CSV table of C-alpha atoms in Angstrom, one decimal:
chain,number,residue,atom,x,y,z
A,1,PHE,CA,0.0,0.0,0.0
A,2,GLY,CA,2.6,2.5,1.1
A,3,THR,CA,4.9,2.1,-1.9
A,4,ASN,CA,2.1,2.2,-4.4
A,5,SER,CA,0.6,5.3,-3.0
A,6,MET,CA,4.0,7.0,-2.8
A,7,GLU,CA,4.7,6.0,-6.4
A,8,MET,CA,1.5,7.7,-7.4
A,9,SER,CA,2.3,10.9,-5.5
A,10,VAL,CA,5.9,11.0,-6.9
A,11,GLU,CA,4.6,10.6,-10.5
A,12,GLY,CA,1.8,13.0,-9.8
A,13,ARG,CA,4.2,15.6,-8.4
A,14,ILE,CA,6.5,15.5,-11.4
A,15,ASN,CA,3.5,15.6,-13.8
A,16,ARG,CA,2.0,18.6,-11.9
A,17,ILE,CA,5.2,20.5,-12.2
A,18,LYS,CA,5.4,19.7,-15.9
A,19,LYS,CA,1.8,20.8,-16.5
A,20,SER,CA,2.3,24.0,-14.6
A,21,HIS,CA,4.8,25.1,-17.2
A,22,PRO,CA,3.2,24.2,-20.5
A,23,ARG,CA,5.7,26.3,-22.6
A,24,ALA,CA,8.8,24.7,-21.1
A,25,VAL,CA,10.4,21.9,-23.0
A,26,ILE,CA,11.8,18.8,-21.3
A,27,SER,CA,14.3,16.9,-23.3
A,28,ALA,CA,13.9,13.1,-23.7
A,29,LYS,CA,17.1,12.7,-21.6
A,30,ILE,CA,15.7,14.7,-18.7
A,31,ASP,CA,12.4,12.9,-19.0
A,32,ARG,CA,14.2,9.5,-18.7
A,33,MET,CA,16.2,10.9,-15.7
A,34,LEU,CA,13.0,12.0,-14.0
A,35,THR,CA,11.6,8.4,-14.5
A,36,GLU,CA,14.8,7.2,-12.8
A,37,VAL,CA,14.2,9.7,-9.9
A,38,SER,CA,10.6,8.5,-9.6
A,39,ASP,CA,11.7,4.9,-9.4
A,40,ALA,CA,14.4,5.6,-6.9
A,41,ARG,CA,12.0,7.5,-4.7
A,42,SER,CA,9.3,4.8,-4.9
A,43,GLN,CA,11.9,2.1,-4.0
A,44,LEU,CA,13.0,4.2,-1.1
A,45,ILE,CA,16.5,4.6,-2.5
A,46,LEU,CA,16.1,8.4,-2.7
A,47,ARG,CA,15.1,10.0,0.5
A,48,LYS,CA,12.4,12.6,0.9
A,49,SER,CA,14.7,15.6,1.3
A,50,PRO,CA,16.9,15.1,-1.8
A,51,PHE,CA,13.7,14.3,-3.7
A,52,GLU,CA,12.2,17.6,-2.6
A,53,LYS,CA,15.3,19.5,-3.6
A,54,LEU,CA,15.2,17.9,-7.1
A,55,MET,CA,11.5,18.9,-7.4
A,56,GLU,CA,12.5,22.5,-6.5
A,57,ARG,CA,15.3,22.3,-9.1
A,58,LEU,CA,12.8,20.9,-11.7
A,59,GLU,CA,10.6,23.9,-11.0
A,60,ARG,CA,13.5,26.3,-11.5
A,61,HIS,CA,14.6,24.4,-14.7
A,62,MET,CA,11.1,24.7,-16.1
A,63,LYS,CA,11.1,28.5,-15.4
A,64,GLY,CA,14.5,28.8,-17.2
A,65,PHE,CA,16.6,29.6,-14.2
A,66,ILE,CA,18.7,26.4,-14.3
A,67,THR,CA,20.2,25.1,-17.5
A,68,GLU,CA,19.5,21.6,-18.7
A,69,LYS,CA,23.1,20.5,-18.2
A,70,ASP,CA,23.1,21.8,-14.6
A,71,PHE,CA,19.8,20.1,-13.9
A,72,GLU,CA,21.1,16.8,-15.3
A,73,SER,CA,24.2,17.1,-13.1
A,74,GLU,CA,22.0,17.7,-10.1
A,75,ILE,CA,19.9,14.6,-10.8
A,76,THR,CA,23.0,12.4,-11.5
A,77,PHE,CA,24.7,13.6,-8.3
A,78,ARG,CA,21.6,13.1,-6.0
A,79,LEU,CA,21.0,9.6,-7.4
A,80,MET,CA,24.7,8.7,-7.1
A,81,ILE,CA,24.7,9.7,-3.4
A,82,ALA,CA,21.5,7.9,-2.7
A,83,ARG,CA,22.7,4.6,-4.3
A,84,ALA,CA,26.1,4.9,-2.4
A,85,ARG,CA,24.2,5.4,0.8
A,86,GLN,CA,22.1,2.3,0.1
A,87,LYS,CA,25.2,0.2,-0.8
A,88,THR,CA,26.8,1.3,2.5
A,89,PHE,CA,23.8,0.3,4.5
A,90,ARG,CA,23.7,-3.1,2.8
A,91,LEU,CA,27.4,-3.6,3.5
A,92,GLN,CA,26.9,-2.7,7.2
A,93,GLN,CA,24.1,-5.3,7.4
A,94,GLU,CA,26.3,-8.0,5.8
A,95,GLN,CA,29.1,-7.1,8.3
A,96,LYS,CA,26.7,-7.4,11.3
A,97,LEU,CA,25.6,-10.8,10.0
A,98,ALA,CA,29.2,-12.0,9.4
A,99,ARG,CA,30.2,-11.0,13.0
A,100,PHE,CA,27.2,-12.9,14.4
A,101,GLU,CA,28.1,-16.0,12.3
A,102,VAL,CA,31.8,-15.8,13.5
A,103,GLY,CA,30.7,-15.6,17.1
A,104,TYR,CA,28.3,-18.5,16.7
A,105,THR,CA,30.9,-20.6,15.0
A,106,LYS,CA,33.5,-19.8,17.8
A,107,SER,CA,31.0,-20.8,20.5
A,108,LEU,CA,30.4,-24.1,18.7
A,109,LEU,CA,34.1,-24.8,18.4
A,110,ALA,CA,34.6,-23.9,22.0
A,111,GLY,CA,32.1,-26.7,22.8
A,112,SER,CA,29.1,-24.6,24.0
A,113,PRO,CA,25.9,-26.6,23.8
A,114,VAL,CA,23.6,-25.4,21.0
A,115,LYS,CA,19.9,-26.1,20.9
A,116,GLU,CA,18.5,-26.4,17.5
């Protein structure tokens, strides 16, 4: 439920910004990147705050205050940071599991009784 409703709001938010600036042109590349942003947000890779900043930047891009190249760079940077954060979290989880497994194995080797 939560992911699906968030996905709708993310897509809706991007579409509302696009519709509020009918004369602004969005290149196919930016459009693909916005789809990537939407996917990353709905998969909880991109946090709310960076997403909000990107939506502000989209608004400014649509008004002509930010060049397409600068907006592309902003999207690329935010997605890169979000993915790196996710990979770091996964690595930390794997390290915790490995430490637990090492402790468990050591206790077995030391002869502690294990109930299964």
